[in-house]
CSV table of C-alpha atoms in Angstrom, one decimal:
chain,number,residue,atom,x,y,z
A,2,MET,CA,87.6,115.0,120.1
A,3,PRO,CA,88.8,114.0,116.7
A,4,PHE,CA,89.6,116.6,114.0
A,5,ARG,CA,86.4,116.2,112.0
A,6,GLU,CA,87.0,118.0,108.8
A,7,LEU,CA,87.4,114.6,107.0
A,8,SER,CA,86.2,115.4,103.4
A,9,GLN,CA,84.5,113.3,100.9
A,10,ARG,CA,125.9,99.5,85.4
A,11,GLY,CA,125.7,96.4,83.2
A,12,ARG,CA,124.9,93.2,84.9
A,13,HIS,CA,126.1,94.0,88.4
A,14,ARG,CA,123.8,96.8,89.1
A,15,LYS,CA,120.8,95.0,90.4
A,16,ARG,CA,119.1,95.1,93.8
A,17,SER,CA,116.1,93.9,95.7
A,18,VAL,CA,115.0,92.6,99.0
A,19,ARG,CA,113.6,89.2,99.9
A,20,LEU,CA,111.0,88.6,102.6
A,21,ALA,CA,108.7,85.7,103.2
A,22,GLY,CA,105.2,85.1,104.6
A,23,TRP,CA,103.2,88.0,106.0
A,24,ARG,CA,103.1,87.2,109.7
A,25,ALA,CA,105.0,89.6,111.8
A,26,ALA,CA,104.6,91.8,114.9
A,27,ARG,CA,105.3,94.9,112.9
A,28,PRO,CA,103.2,95.8,109.9
A,29,VAL,CA,105.8,94.3,107.6
A,30,PRO,CA,105.8,90.7,106.4
A,31,GLY,CA,108.0,88.2,108.3
A,32,LEU,CA,111.5,88.4,107.0
A,33,LEU,CA,114.1,86.0,105.9
A,34,PRO,CA,117.6,87.1,106.7
A,35,GLU,CA,118.7,87.6,103.1
A,36,ARG,CA,118.0,90.6,100.9
A,37,LEU,CA,118.4,91.0,97.1
A,38,ARG,CA,119.1,94.4,95.7
A,39,GLY,CA,118.0,95.9,92.4
A,40,VAL,CA,118.3,94.7,88.9
A,41,ARG,CA,119.4,95.6,85.4
A,42,VAL,CA,119.8,92.5,83.3
A,43,ARG,CA,121.7,92.1,80.0
A,44,GLY,CA,121.3,95.8,79.1
A,45,TRP,CA,117.7,96.0,78.0
A,46,LEU,CA,115.9,96.5,81.3
A,47,ALA,CA,117.7,99.5,82.6
A,48,PRO,CA,116.4,102.1,80.1
A,49,ARG,CA,113.0,100.4,79.9
A,50,GLY,CA,112.2,99.2,83.4
A,51,SER,CA,111.2,101.2,86.5
A,52,SER,CA,113.4,101.5,89.5
A,53,GLY,CA,115.5,98.4,89.6
A,54,GLY,CA,113.6,96.6,86.9
A,55,MET,CA,113.1,93.4,88.9
A,56,VAL,CA,109.5,92.8,87.8
A,57,SER,CA,110.4,92.6,84.1
A,58,TRP,CA,113.4,90.5,84.9
A,59,LEU,CA,111.5,88.0,86.9
A,60,ALA,CA,108.7,87.8,84.4
A,61,SER,CA,111.2,87.2,81.6
A,62,LYS,CA,112.9,84.4,83.6
A,63,MET,CA,109.6,82.7,84.2
A,64,LEU,CA,109.0,82.7,80.5
A,65,GLU,CA,112.5,81.5,79.6
A,66,ASP,CA,112.6,78.8,82.2
A,67,GLY,CA,109.1,77.5,81.3
A,68,LEU,CA,107.2,78.2,84.5
A,69,VAL,CA,104.6,80.1,82.4
A,70,ASP,CA,103.6,80.4,78.8
A,71,ALA,CA,102.4,84.0,78.9
A,72,VAL,CA,102.3,87.1,81.0
A,73,VAL,CA,99.2,89.2,81.8
A,74,HIS,CA,100.4,92.8,82.3
A,75,VAL,CA,99.8,96.4,81.4
A,76,LYS,CA,101.1,97.7,78.1
A,77,ASP,CA,100.6,100.6,75.7
A,78,GLY,CA,96.9,101.0,74.9
A,79,PRO,CA,95.2,101.7,71.5
A,80,ASP,CA,94.5,105.5,71.9
A,81,SER,CA,94.8,108.5,74.1
A,82,GLU,CA,91.7,107.7,76.1
A,83,HIS,CA,93.1,104.3,76.8
A,84,MET,CA,96.8,105.0,77.2
A,85,TYR,CA,97.5,101.7,78.9
A,86,THR,CA,95.5,98.5,79.0
A,87,TYR,CA,95.9,94.9,80.3
A,88,GLN,CA,97.3,92.7,77.5
A,89,VAL,CA,99.0,89.3,77.2
A,90,SER,CA,102.7,88.8,76.2
A,91,HIS,CA,104.0,85.4,75.0
A,92,SER,CA,107.7,86.2,74.6
A,93,VAL,CA,110.4,88.2,76.2
A,94,GLU,CA,110.4,90.6,73.3
A,95,GLU,CA,106.7,91.3,73.7
A,96,LEU,CA,107.3,91.6,77.5
A,97,LYS,CA,109.8,94.4,77.0
A,98,THR,CA,107.1,96.8,75.7
A,99,GLY,CA,105.3,96.6,79.0
A,100,ALA,CA,108.2,97.6,81.2
A,101,LYS,CA,108.0,100.7,83.5
A,102,SER,CA,105.3,101.8,86.0
A,103,LYS,CA,102.0,103.2,84.7
A,104,TYR,CA,100.1,105.4,87.1
A,105,TYR,CA,96.9,105.1,85.1
A,106,PRO,CA,93.5,103.4,85.6
A,107,VAL,CA,93.0,100.1,83.9
A,108,GLU,CA,90.5,97.2,84.0
A,109,MET,CA,91.0,93.5,83.5
A,110,SER,CA,87.7,92.0,82.4
A,111,GLU,CA,88.8,91.7,78.7
A,112,VAL,CA,92.1,90.2,79.4
A,113,LEU,CA,90.6,87.7,81.8
A,114,ALA,CA,88.1,86.7,79.1
A,115,TYR,CA,91.1,86.1,76.9
A,116,VAL,CA,92.7,83.8,79.5
A,117,ARG,CA,89.4,81.8,79.8
A,118,LYS,CA,89.4,81.2,76.0
A,119,HIS,CA,93.0,80.4,75.5
A,120,GLU,CA,94.8,77.5,77.2
A,121,GLY,CA,98.1,78.0,78.9
A,122,ARG,CA,99.9,78.8,82.1
A,123,TYR,CA,99.7,82.5,82.9
A,124,LEU,CA,101.6,85.0,85.2
A,125,PHE,CA,99.5,87.9,86.3
A,126,ILE,CA,101.1,91.2,87.3
A,127,GLY,CA,99.2,93.9,89.2
A,128,ILE,CA,98.8,96.2,92.2
A,129,PRO,CA,97.5,94.7,95.5
A,130,CYS,CA,93.7,95.2,94.9
A,131,PHE,CA,93.9,93.6,91.4
A,132,VAL,CA,96.0,90.6,92.7
A,133,LYS,CA,93.5,90.1,95.5
A,134,ALA,CA,90.6,90.2,93.1
A,135,VAL,CA,92.3,87.6,90.9
A,136,ARG,CA,92.9,85.4,93.9
A,137,LEU,CA,89.2,85.6,94.9
A,138,LEU,CA,88.1,85.0,91.3
A,139,ARG,CA,90.2,81.9,91.0
A,140,ARG,CA,88.2,80.5,94.0
A,141,GLN,CA,85.0,80.8,92.0
A,142,ASP,CA,86.3,80.1,88.5
A,143,PRO,CA,88.0,76.7,87.9
A,144,VAL,CA,89.3,77.6,84.5
A,145,LEU,CA,91.1,80.7,85.8
A,146,ASN,CA,92.3,78.8,88.8
A,147,GLU,CA,94.0,76.3,86.6
A,148,ARG,CA,95.5,78.8,84.1
A,149,ILE,CA,96.7,81.7,86.3
A,150,ARG,CA,99.6,80.0,88.0
A,151,TYR,CA,101.4,82.9,89.6
A,152,CYS,CA,100.8,86.5,90.6
A,153,ILE,CA,103.4,89.3,90.9
A,154,GLY,CA,102.3,92.2,93.1
A,155,LEU,CA,103.5,95.8,92.9
A,156,VAL,CA,103.8,97.9,96.1
A,157,CYS,CA,101.2,100.6,95.7
A,158,GLY,CA,100.8,104.0,97.4
A,159,HIS,CA,97.5,104.6,95.7
A,160,LEU,CA,95.9,104.4,92.3
A,161,LYS,CA,95.4,107.6,90.2
A,162,SER,CA,92.6,108.6,88.0
A,163,ASP,CA,93.4,109.6,84.4
A,164,PHE,CA,93.5,113.3,85.6
A,165,PHE,CA,97.0,112.6,86.8
A,166,ALA,CA,98.4,111.7,83.4
A,167,LYS,CA,96.5,114.5,81.7
A,168,SER,CA,97.6,117.1,84.3
A,169,GLU,CA,101.2,116.1,83.9
A,170,ALA,CA,101.0,116.5,80.1
A,171,TRP,CA,99.0,119.7,80.3
A,172,GLU,CA,101.4,121.4,82.7
A,173,SER,CA,104.3,120.2,80.5
A,174,GLY,CA,102.8,122.4,77.7
A,175,VAL,CA,100.8,119.8,75.7
A,176,SER,CA,97.1,120.7,75.2
A,177,LEU,CA,94.6,118.1,76.4
A,178,GLU,CA,93.5,117.2,72.9
A,179,ASP,CA,97.1,116.7,71.8
A,180,ILE,CA,98.0,114.1,74.5
A,181,ALA,CA,98.8,110.7,73.0
A,182,ARG,CA,100.6,109.0,75.8
A,183,VAL,CA,102.5,109.8,79.0
A,184,ASP,CA,105.6,107.9,80.2
A,185,PHE,CA,105.6,108.4,83.9
A,186,ARG,CA,109.1,107.2,84.6
A,187,HIS,CA,111.3,108.6,81.9
A,188,LYS,CA,114.9,108.2,83.0
A,189,THR,CA,117.4,111.0,82.5
A,190,PRO,CA,121.1,110.1,82.3
A,191,GLY,CA,123.1,110.7,85.5
A,192,SER,CA,120.0,111.4,87.7
A,193,PRO,CA,119.2,109.6,90.9
A,194,ALA,CA,116.3,107.2,90.9
A,195,SER,CA,114.1,109.7,92.8
A,196,ASP,CA,114.7,112.4,90.2
A,197,TYR,CA,113.0,111.2,87.0
A,198,ALA,CA,111.0,112.9,84.3
A,199,VAL,CA,107.8,112.5,82.4
A,200,GLU,CA,107.7,112.1,78.7
A,201,VAL,CA,104.6,113.2,76.7
A,202,LYS,CA,104.0,111.9,73.2
A,203,ARG,CA,101.7,114.1,71.1
A,204,VAL,CA,98.8,113.2,68.8
A,205,SER,CA,100.2,115.8,66.3
A,206,GLY,CA,103.6,114.1,66.2
A,207,GLY,CA,107.0,115.7,66.6
A,208,GLU,CA,109.5,115.3,69.4
A,209,PRO,CA,108.1,114.2,72.8
A,210,VAL,CA,108.0,116.7,75.6
A,211,VAL,CA,110.2,115.8,78.6
A,212,THR,CA,109.7,117.5,81.9
A,213,ARG,CA,111.3,116.7,85.3
A,214,THR,CA,108.7,115.8,87.8
A,215,ALA,CA,110.3,118.3,90.2
A,216,GLU,CA,109.0,121.0,88.0
A,217,LEU,CA,105.4,119.8,88.0
A,218,SER,CA,102.7,120.6,90.6
A,219,THR,CA,100.8,117.3,90.8
A,220,THR,CA,103.7,114.8,91.2
A,221,ASN,CA,104.1,114.9,95.0
A,222,TRP,CA,102.8,111.5,95.9
A,223,GLY,CA,102.2,112.4,99.5
A,224,LEU,CA,99.6,115.0,98.5
A,225,GLY,CA,97.4,112.3,97.1
A,226,TYR,CA,96.1,114.3,94.1
A,227,PHE,CA,93.5,112.4,92.0
A,228,LYS,CA,93.5,109.4,94.3
A,229,TYR,CA,90.5,107.1,94.3
A,230,ASN,CA,88.4,107.2,97.5
A,231,ALA,CA,88.7,103.4,97.9
A,232,CYS,CA,92.5,103.7,98.2
A,233,ASP,CA,92.0,105.5,101.6
A,234,TYR,CA,90.5,102.3,102.9
A,235,CYS,CA,93.0,99.8,101.6
A,236,ASP,CA,95.3,98.2,104.2
A,237,ASP,CA,97.5,96.2,101.8
A,238,VAL,CA,100.9,97.9,101.2
A,239,LEU,CA,102.9,94.8,100.1
A,240,ALA,CA,100.4,93.0,97.9
A,241,GLU,CA,100.1,90.3,100.5
A,242,THR,CA,98.2,87.8,98.3
A,243,ALA,CA,100.9,87.8,95.6
A,244,ASP,CA,103.5,85.1,95.2
A,245,VAL,CA,106.1,87.8,95.1
A,246,THR,CA,106.0,91.5,95.6
A,247,PHE,CA,108.2,94.3,94.2
A,248,GLY,CA,108.5,97.9,95.1
A,249,ASP,CA,110.9,100.8,94.9
A,250,ALA,CA,113.4,101.0,97.7
A,251,TRP,CA,113.0,104.6,98.8
A,252,ILE,CA,116.0,104.4,101.2
A,253,PRO,CA,118.6,107.2,101.2
A,254,LYS,CA,121.5,104.9,100.4
A,255,TYR,CA,119.8,103.7,97.2
A,256,VAL,CA,117.8,106.6,95.8
A,257,ASN,CA,120.9,108.4,94.5
A,258,ASP,CA,121.5,105.5,92.2
A,259,GLY,CA,120.0,106.3,88.8
A,260,GLU,CA,119.5,102.6,88.0
A,261,GLY,CA,117.1,102.3,90.9
A,262,CYS,CA,116.6,99.7,93.6
A,263,ASN,CA,113.9,97.2,94.4
A,264,VAL,CA,112.4,95.8,97.6
A,265,ILE,CA,111.2,92.2,97.1
A,266,VAL,CA,108.9,89.9,99.2
A,267,VAL,CA,109.0,86.3,98.1
A,268,ARG,CA,106.2,84.0,99.3
A,269,ASN,CA,106.4,81.1,96.7
A,270,GLN,CA,109.1,78.5,96.7
A,271,ASP,CA,109.1,78.2,92.9
A,272,VAL,CA,109.9,81.9,92.6
A,273,GLN,CA,112.6,81.6,95.3
A,274,ASP,CA,114.1,78.7,93.4
A,275,LEU,CA,114.1,80.6,90.2
A,276,ILE,CA,115.8,83.6,91.8
A,277,ASP,CA,118.4,81.3,93.4
A,278,ALA,CA,119.1,79.8,90.0
A,279,HIS,CA,119.9,83.2,88.5
A,280,ARG,CA,121.7,84.8,91.5
A,281,ASP,CA,124.8,85.5,89.3
A,282,GLU,CA,122.7,88.2,87.6
A,283,LEU,CA,121.9,89.9,90.8
A,284,VAL,CA,123.9,91.8,93.4
A,285,LEU,CA,122.8,90.8,97.0
A,286,HIS,CA,122.7,93.2,99.9
A,287,ASP,CA,121.9,92.3,103.5
A,288,SER,CA,119.3,94.4,105.2
A,289,ASP,CA,116.8,94.1,108.0
A,290,SER,CA,113.1,94.5,108.6
A,291,ALA,CA,113.5,98.1,109.8
A,292,GLU,CA,115.0,99.1,106.5
A,293,VAL,CA,112.3,97.4,104.5
A,294,TYR,CA,109.7,99.1,106.6
A,295,GLN,CA,111.5,102.5,106.0
A,296,SER,CA,111.3,102.0,102.3
A,297,GLN,CA,107.5,102.2,102.5
A,298,ALA,CA,107.1,103.9,105.9
A,299,GLY,CA,104.7,106.6,104.7
A,300,GLY,CA,102.4,104.0,103.1
A,301,PHE,CA,102.3,101.9,106.3
A,302,ARG,CA,101.5,104.9,108.5
A,303,HIS,CA,98.7,106.0,106.2
A,304,ARG,CA,97.2,102.6,106.1
A,305,ARG,CA,97.5,101.7,109.7
A,306,GLN,CA,97.3,104.7,111.9
A,307,GLY,CA,95.6,106.9,109.3
A,308,LEU,CA,93.1,104.2,108.4
A,309,ALA,CA,92.2,103.8,112.1
A,310,TYR,CA,91.5,107.5,112.2
A,311,ARG,CA,89.4,107.6,109.1
A,312,LEU,CA,87.3,104.6,110.2
A,313,HIS,CA,86.8,106.3,113.6
A,314,VAL,CA,85.4,109.5,112.0
A,315,HIS,CA,83.0,107.5,109.8
A,316,GLN,CA,81.9,105.4,112.8
A,317,GLU,CA,81.2,108.6,114.7
A,318,ARG,CA,79.0,109.8,111.9
A,319,GLY,CA,77.1,106.4,111.7
A,320,GLU,CA,78.4,105.7,108.2
A,321,TRP,CA,79.2,102.3,106.8
A,322,THR,CA,82.9,101.3,106.5
A,323,PRO,CA,84.5,98.1,105.2
A,324,THR,CA,85.9,95.7,107.8
A,325,LYS,CA,89.6,96.1,108.0
A,326,ARG,CA,92.4,94.6,110.1
A,327,VAL,CA,92.8,97.9,112.0
A,328,LYS,CA,89.9,99.0,114.1
A,329,PRO,CA,88.3,102.5,114.3
A,330,SER,CA,90.4,104.3,116.9
A,331,LEU,CA,92.1,107.5,118.0
A,332,ASP,CA,94.5,105.7,120.3
A,333,GLY,CA,98.0,107.1,120.0
A,334,ILE,CA,97.0,109.6,117.3
A,335,SER,CA,97.8,113.2,118.2
A,336,GLU,CA,95.6,116.1,117.3
A,337,GLN,CA,98.3,117.2,114.8
A,338,ARG,CA,98.2,113.7,113.1
A,339,GLN,CA,94.4,113.8,113.0
A,340,LYS,CA,94.5,117.1,111.2
A,341,THR,CA,97.1,115.8,108.9
A,342,TYR,CA,95.0,112.8,107.9
A,343,ALA,CA,91.9,115.0,107.5
A,344,MET,CA,93.8,117.4,105.3
A,345,ARG,CA,95.0,114.6,103.1
A,346,THR,CA,91.4,113.7,102.3
A,347,MET,CA,90.7,117.4,101.6
A,348,LEU,CA,93.6,117.5,99.2
A,349,LYS,CA,92.4,114.5,97.4
A,350,ASN,CA,88.8,115.8,97.0
A,351,GLU,CA,89.9,119.4,96.1
A,352,SER,CA,92.3,118.1,93.4
A,353,PHE,CA,89.4,116.7,91.4
A,354,ALA,CA,87.3,119.9,91.8
A,355,ALA,CA,90.3,122.1,90.9
A,356,TYR,CA,91.1,120.0,87.7
A,357,ARG,CA,87.5,120.3,86.5
A,358,GLU,CA,87.6,124.1,87.0
A,359,ALA,CA,90.8,124.2,85.0
A,360,VAL,CA,89.3,122.3,82.2
A,361,GLU,CA,86.2,124.5,82.2
A,362,THR,CA,88.4,127.6,81.9
A,363,GLU,CA,91.0,126.0,79.7
A,364,ASP,CA,93.8,127.2,82.0
A,365,PHE,CA,95.9,124.9,84.1
A,366,ASN,CA,96.9,127.8,86.3
A,367,VAL,CA,93.4,127.7,87.7
A,368,PHE,CA,94.2,124.3,89.1
A,369,LYS,CA,97.4,125.6,90.8
A,370,LYS,CA,95.6,128.7,92.1
A,371,HIS,CA,92.8,126.5,93.6
A,372,MET,CA,95.2,124.1,95.2
A,373,LYS,CA,97.8,126.5,96.6
A,374,PRO,CA,96.0,127.5,99.8
A,375,VAL,CA,95.0,123.9,100.4
A,376,GLU,CA,98.6,122.7,100.1
A,377,LYS,CA,99.7,125.6,102.3
A,378,GLU,CA,97.3,124.6,105.0
A,379,TYR,CA,98.4,121.0,104.8
A,380,ALA,CA,102.1,121.9,105.0
A,381,HIS,CA,101.3,124.1,108.1
A,382,VAL,CA,99.4,121.3,109.8
A,383,SER,CA,101.7,118.4,108.9
A,384,VAL,CA,105.3,119.7,108.8
A,385,PRO,CA,107.1,121.6,111.6
A,386,PHE,CA,108.3,125.1,110.5
A,387,LYS,CA,112.0,124.4,110.4
A,388,LYS,CA,111.4,121.3,108.3
A,389,ARG,CA,109.2,123.3,105.9
A,390,VAL,CA,111.9,125.9,105.4
A,391,LEU,CA,114.5,123.2,104.7
A,392,ARG,CA,112.2,121.3,102.4
A,393,LYS,CA,111.5,124.5,100.4
A,394,ALA,CA,115.2,125.3,100.1
A,395,LYS,CA,115.9,121.8,98.8
A,396,GLN,CA,113.0,122.0,96.3
A,397,LEU,CA,114.2,125.3,95.0
A,398,VAL,CA,117.7,123.9,94.5
A,399,LYS,CA,116.4,120.7,92.8
A,400,THR,CA,114.2,122.7,90.5
A,401,ALA,CA,116.7,125.4,89.6
A,402,LEU,CA,119.8,123.2,89.0
A,403,PRO,CA,120.3,120.4,86.6
A,404,ALA,CA,120.1,116.9,88.0
A,405,SER,CA,123.8,116.3,87.5
A,406,ALA,CA,124.6,119.5,89.5
A,407,VAL,CA,122.3,118.4,92.4
A,408,LYS,CA,124.0,115.0,92.5
A,409,SER,CA,127.5,116.6,92.6
A,410,ILE,CA,126.4,118.8,95.5
A,411,LYS,CA,125.1,115.8,97.4
A,412,ASN,CA,128.4,114.0,96.8
A,413,LEU,CA,130.4,117.0,98.0
A,414,MET,CA,128.3,117.1,101.2
A,415,GLY,CA,128.7,113.4,101.7
A,416,GLY,CA,125.1,112.5,100.8
A,417,GLY,CA,125.7,110.7,97.5
A,418,GLY,CA,127.8,107.8,98.6
A,419,ALA,CA,126.6,104.2,99.0
């Protein structure tokens, strides 16, 4: 029986991976033999862009080389209730202000209305569900079909509600009414790509507040705090309808690099030709499909095996579910994994309840107190005891020591080399 508690360095530091198509036996798109690795181009992308910076680099090249006239992407919004919004950039200088990842809810109706009214060739950048929506809309709207020439997709674990940004700022010591904007990927000098910080700008002004994500309680992506329910029924990890997809390469040999690393999937010959034309600005690294899969392994498991489990539970209850590429099934899913997937849904739902309780009591510690036993149960279900002890020890070291000291220890132990 299934576990049923399913609840509602200058120019040479660049990297990426190239894949093509999406047909493959494994849940990874079919691969070409070459891989590209990371990017930091002519100095400006490294401090501004997210891990590797390839999205901003490619968008700038598409503008400079005349493939498009403008880029539709997410940039700083007008106020604290709209920290980030979809906007249009017509130059590389404008494009720079939209670098970095934004884990924040946005909508695209206004920017698409702009595209309808203004002629030109546009590049659209978005997460998988947004790109798919644009593709479908182009089938129905001849104007958008003509004007939106290319789509860049971003590998997505799941989308967060605005509770995520607010919780990070609040726990960093900024009151809810004083939050102006949250930079989710603030880079600290000398830190590995996986050890970044958040920067909170305040309505009242003054110096921004910077806090390492390791010190915050809501930043463990695997816990799925503040995740939209729809994300648990998405099966698109690599933005398969995009012309090219970018994601962070969470692979041990790359994460210790503070400049970051990208995985890239290319599906459009124009994009491939452009990359080939500017190969002197990239460092290329050979890789294989197993390594690409490993860079997003957790996402694939959750959206293949985990999705099959969630669909099965709903089917058993007689509840409607969307039609997905995986079928409702418990085949090959151990009882432990079933409990793990069920607990993830519980974590997601309880995070919303806990945050609302914290707001009502004006005390963020209420959130942590509410979630602590749920997290503890999840860890007990999903992680073997020895691994839990080792993980806790690593977390304590990472939290207690400066990032530079952690990196030095890893190097001494042989874990920091390329």
